[in-house]
XYZ file of C-alpha atoms in Angstrom:
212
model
C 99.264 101.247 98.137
C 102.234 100.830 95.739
C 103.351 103.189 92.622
C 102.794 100.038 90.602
C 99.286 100.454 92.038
C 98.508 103.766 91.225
C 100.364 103.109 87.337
C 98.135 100.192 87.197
C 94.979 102.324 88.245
C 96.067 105.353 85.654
C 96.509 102.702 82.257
C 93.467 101.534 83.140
C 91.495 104.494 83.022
C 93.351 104.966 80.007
C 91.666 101.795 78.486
C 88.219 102.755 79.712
C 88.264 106.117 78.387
C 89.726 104.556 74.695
C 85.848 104.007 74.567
C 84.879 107.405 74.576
C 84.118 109.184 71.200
C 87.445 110.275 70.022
C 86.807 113.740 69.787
C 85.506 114.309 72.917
C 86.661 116.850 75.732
C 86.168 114.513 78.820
C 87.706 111.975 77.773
C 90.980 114.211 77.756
C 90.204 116.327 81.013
C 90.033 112.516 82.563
C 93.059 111.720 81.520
C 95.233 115.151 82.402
C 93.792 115.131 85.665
C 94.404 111.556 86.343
C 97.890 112.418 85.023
C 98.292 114.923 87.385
C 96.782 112.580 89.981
C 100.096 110.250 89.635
C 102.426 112.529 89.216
C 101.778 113.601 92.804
C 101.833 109.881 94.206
C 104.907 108.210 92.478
C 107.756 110.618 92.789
C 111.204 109.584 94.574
C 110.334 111.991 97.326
C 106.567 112.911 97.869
C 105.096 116.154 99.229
C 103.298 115.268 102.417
C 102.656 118.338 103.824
C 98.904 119.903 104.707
C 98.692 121.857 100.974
C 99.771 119.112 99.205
C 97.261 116.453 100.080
C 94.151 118.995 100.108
C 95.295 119.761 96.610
C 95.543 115.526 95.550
C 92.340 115.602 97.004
C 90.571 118.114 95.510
C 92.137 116.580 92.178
C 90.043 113.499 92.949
C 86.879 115.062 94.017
C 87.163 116.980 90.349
C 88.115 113.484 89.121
C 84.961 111.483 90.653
C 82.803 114.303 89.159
C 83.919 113.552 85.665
C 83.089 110.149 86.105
C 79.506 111.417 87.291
C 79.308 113.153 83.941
C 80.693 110.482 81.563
C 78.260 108.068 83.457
C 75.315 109.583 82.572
C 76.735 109.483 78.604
C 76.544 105.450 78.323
C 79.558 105.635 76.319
C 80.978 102.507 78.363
C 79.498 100.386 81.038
C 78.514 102.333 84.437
C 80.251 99.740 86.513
C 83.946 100.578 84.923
C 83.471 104.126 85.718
C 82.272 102.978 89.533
C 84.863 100.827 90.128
C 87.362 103.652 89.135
C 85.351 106.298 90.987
C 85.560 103.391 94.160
C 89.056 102.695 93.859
C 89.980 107.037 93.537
C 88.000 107.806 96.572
C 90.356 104.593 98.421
C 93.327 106.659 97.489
C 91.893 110.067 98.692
C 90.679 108.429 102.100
C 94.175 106.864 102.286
C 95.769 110.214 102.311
C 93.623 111.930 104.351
C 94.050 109.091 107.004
C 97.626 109.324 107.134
C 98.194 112.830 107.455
C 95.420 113.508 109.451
C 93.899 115.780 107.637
C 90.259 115.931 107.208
C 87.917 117.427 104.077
C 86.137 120.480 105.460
C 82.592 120.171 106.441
C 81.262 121.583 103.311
C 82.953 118.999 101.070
C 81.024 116.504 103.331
C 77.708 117.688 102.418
C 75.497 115.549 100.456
C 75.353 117.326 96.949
C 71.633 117.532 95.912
C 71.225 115.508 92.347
C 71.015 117.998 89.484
C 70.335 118.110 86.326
C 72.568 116.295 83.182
C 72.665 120.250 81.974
C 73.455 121.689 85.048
C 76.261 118.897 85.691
C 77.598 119.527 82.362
C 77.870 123.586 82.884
C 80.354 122.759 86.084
C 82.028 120.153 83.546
C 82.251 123.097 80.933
C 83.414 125.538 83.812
C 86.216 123.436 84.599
C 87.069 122.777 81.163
C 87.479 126.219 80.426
C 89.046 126.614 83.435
C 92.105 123.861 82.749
C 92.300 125.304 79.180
C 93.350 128.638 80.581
C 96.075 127.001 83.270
C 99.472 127.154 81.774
C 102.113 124.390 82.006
C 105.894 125.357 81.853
C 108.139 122.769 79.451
C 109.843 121.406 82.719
C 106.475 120.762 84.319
C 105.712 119.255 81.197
C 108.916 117.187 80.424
C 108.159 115.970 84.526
C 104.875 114.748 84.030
C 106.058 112.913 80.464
C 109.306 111.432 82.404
C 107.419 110.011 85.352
C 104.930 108.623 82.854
C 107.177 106.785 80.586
C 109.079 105.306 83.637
C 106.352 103.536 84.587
C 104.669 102.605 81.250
C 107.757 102.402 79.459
C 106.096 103.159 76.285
C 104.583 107.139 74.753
C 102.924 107.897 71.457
C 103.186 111.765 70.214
C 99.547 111.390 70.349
C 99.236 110.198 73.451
C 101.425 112.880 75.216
C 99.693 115.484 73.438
C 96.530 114.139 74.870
C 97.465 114.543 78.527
C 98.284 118.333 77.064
C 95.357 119.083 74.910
C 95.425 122.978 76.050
C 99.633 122.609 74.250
C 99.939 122.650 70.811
C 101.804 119.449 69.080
C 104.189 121.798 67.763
C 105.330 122.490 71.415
C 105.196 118.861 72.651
C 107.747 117.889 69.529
C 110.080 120.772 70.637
C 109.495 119.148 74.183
C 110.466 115.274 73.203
C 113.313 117.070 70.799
C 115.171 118.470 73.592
C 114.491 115.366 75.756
C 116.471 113.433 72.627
C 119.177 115.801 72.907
C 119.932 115.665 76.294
C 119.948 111.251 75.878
C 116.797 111.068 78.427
C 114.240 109.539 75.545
C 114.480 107.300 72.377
C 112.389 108.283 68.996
C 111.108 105.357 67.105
C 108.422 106.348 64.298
C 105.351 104.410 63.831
C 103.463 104.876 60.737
C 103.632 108.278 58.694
C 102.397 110.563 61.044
C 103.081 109.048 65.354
C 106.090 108.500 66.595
C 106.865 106.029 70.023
C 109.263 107.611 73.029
C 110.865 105.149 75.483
C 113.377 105.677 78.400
C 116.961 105.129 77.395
C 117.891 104.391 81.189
C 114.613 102.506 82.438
C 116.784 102.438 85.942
C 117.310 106.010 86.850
C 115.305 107.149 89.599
C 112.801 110.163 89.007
C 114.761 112.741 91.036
C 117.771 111.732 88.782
C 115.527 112.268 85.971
C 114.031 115.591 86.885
C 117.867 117.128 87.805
C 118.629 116.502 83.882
C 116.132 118.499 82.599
């Protein structure tokens, strides 16, 4: 599996979960954890040590069980969820394979089929949950970085959608500081979104992350 792969595999979540009603929470959690899910797969240098890869793969179990969820909505059609769901659980078996490290038995258990209300209370706990993490502005200005090297191309929308728990406010002062330091490009779009692209597209991510 290739980063253009797993870039590939993240826009196109993005496009399945364009469906969803605009306003609602999964369709963000979705897209911050699949954010999350790349940032951990394409950098110069990857993590593979023991901690690391439980971690990616506990990121895709929580993944998988949105998809469960958003499913059962019938906002889009079941099969684009399944063949994301399909081609997420590739990646986590991958990883597991390589380093040799296994899920724990419990994780292997065959989770009884519950209710949609009792599936969307462990949605809801999780929510709440990511709400309450905090991101720091480099871990922020990272994830945005390794994003728009890949897809060239960032709305102010969409950036604050991968950070729904920041305010906009705090993204801008993000993206401002990325201007002043020559990383990004502003172009506005409209009255109210603006677009951010790479000035370098050629730097490497490490490069990248030491300019912050």
């Amino acid at each position: 599996m290739t980063k253009e792969y797993f870039v590939k595999l993240t826009i196109a979540l993005y496009k399945v979960t364009d469906l969803f009603p605009e306003n609602e929470p999964l369709r963000y959690q979705i897209r911050q954890k699949a954010v999350e899910i790349l940032s951990s797969l394409i950098g110069e240098n990857p993590k593979i040590d023991t901690s690391h890869i439980q971690e990616l793969s506990r990121n895709i179990e929580i993944l998988c069980r949105y998809f469960e969820v958003a499913q059962a909505q019938n906002w889009v059609d079941k099969k684009n969820l399944e063949v994301l769901e399909r081609e997420y659980r590739k990646i986590q078996k991958d990883c597991l394979a390589r380093e040799k490290v296994y899920p724990k038995a419990s994780s292997q258990k065959i989770v009884e089929k519950t209710s949609e209300t009792s599936r969307r209370g462990r949605i809801q706990e999780d929510s709440e949950g990511s709400k309450r993490e905090k991101t720091t502005p480099k871990e922020r200005k990272i994830k945005i970085l390794e994003l728009l090297k890949h897809k060239k191309t960032l709305t102010l929308s969409e950036i604050k959608n991968l950070f729904f728990q920041v305010s906009q406010r705090t993204i801008r002062r993000d993206m401002e500081d990325l201007i002043k330091k020559g990383i990004v490009a502003r172009k506005r779009i409209g009255q109210k979104d603006v677009r951010y692209t790479l000035i370098k597209t050629d730097i490497t991510t490490d490069r990248l992350r030491s300019m912050i």
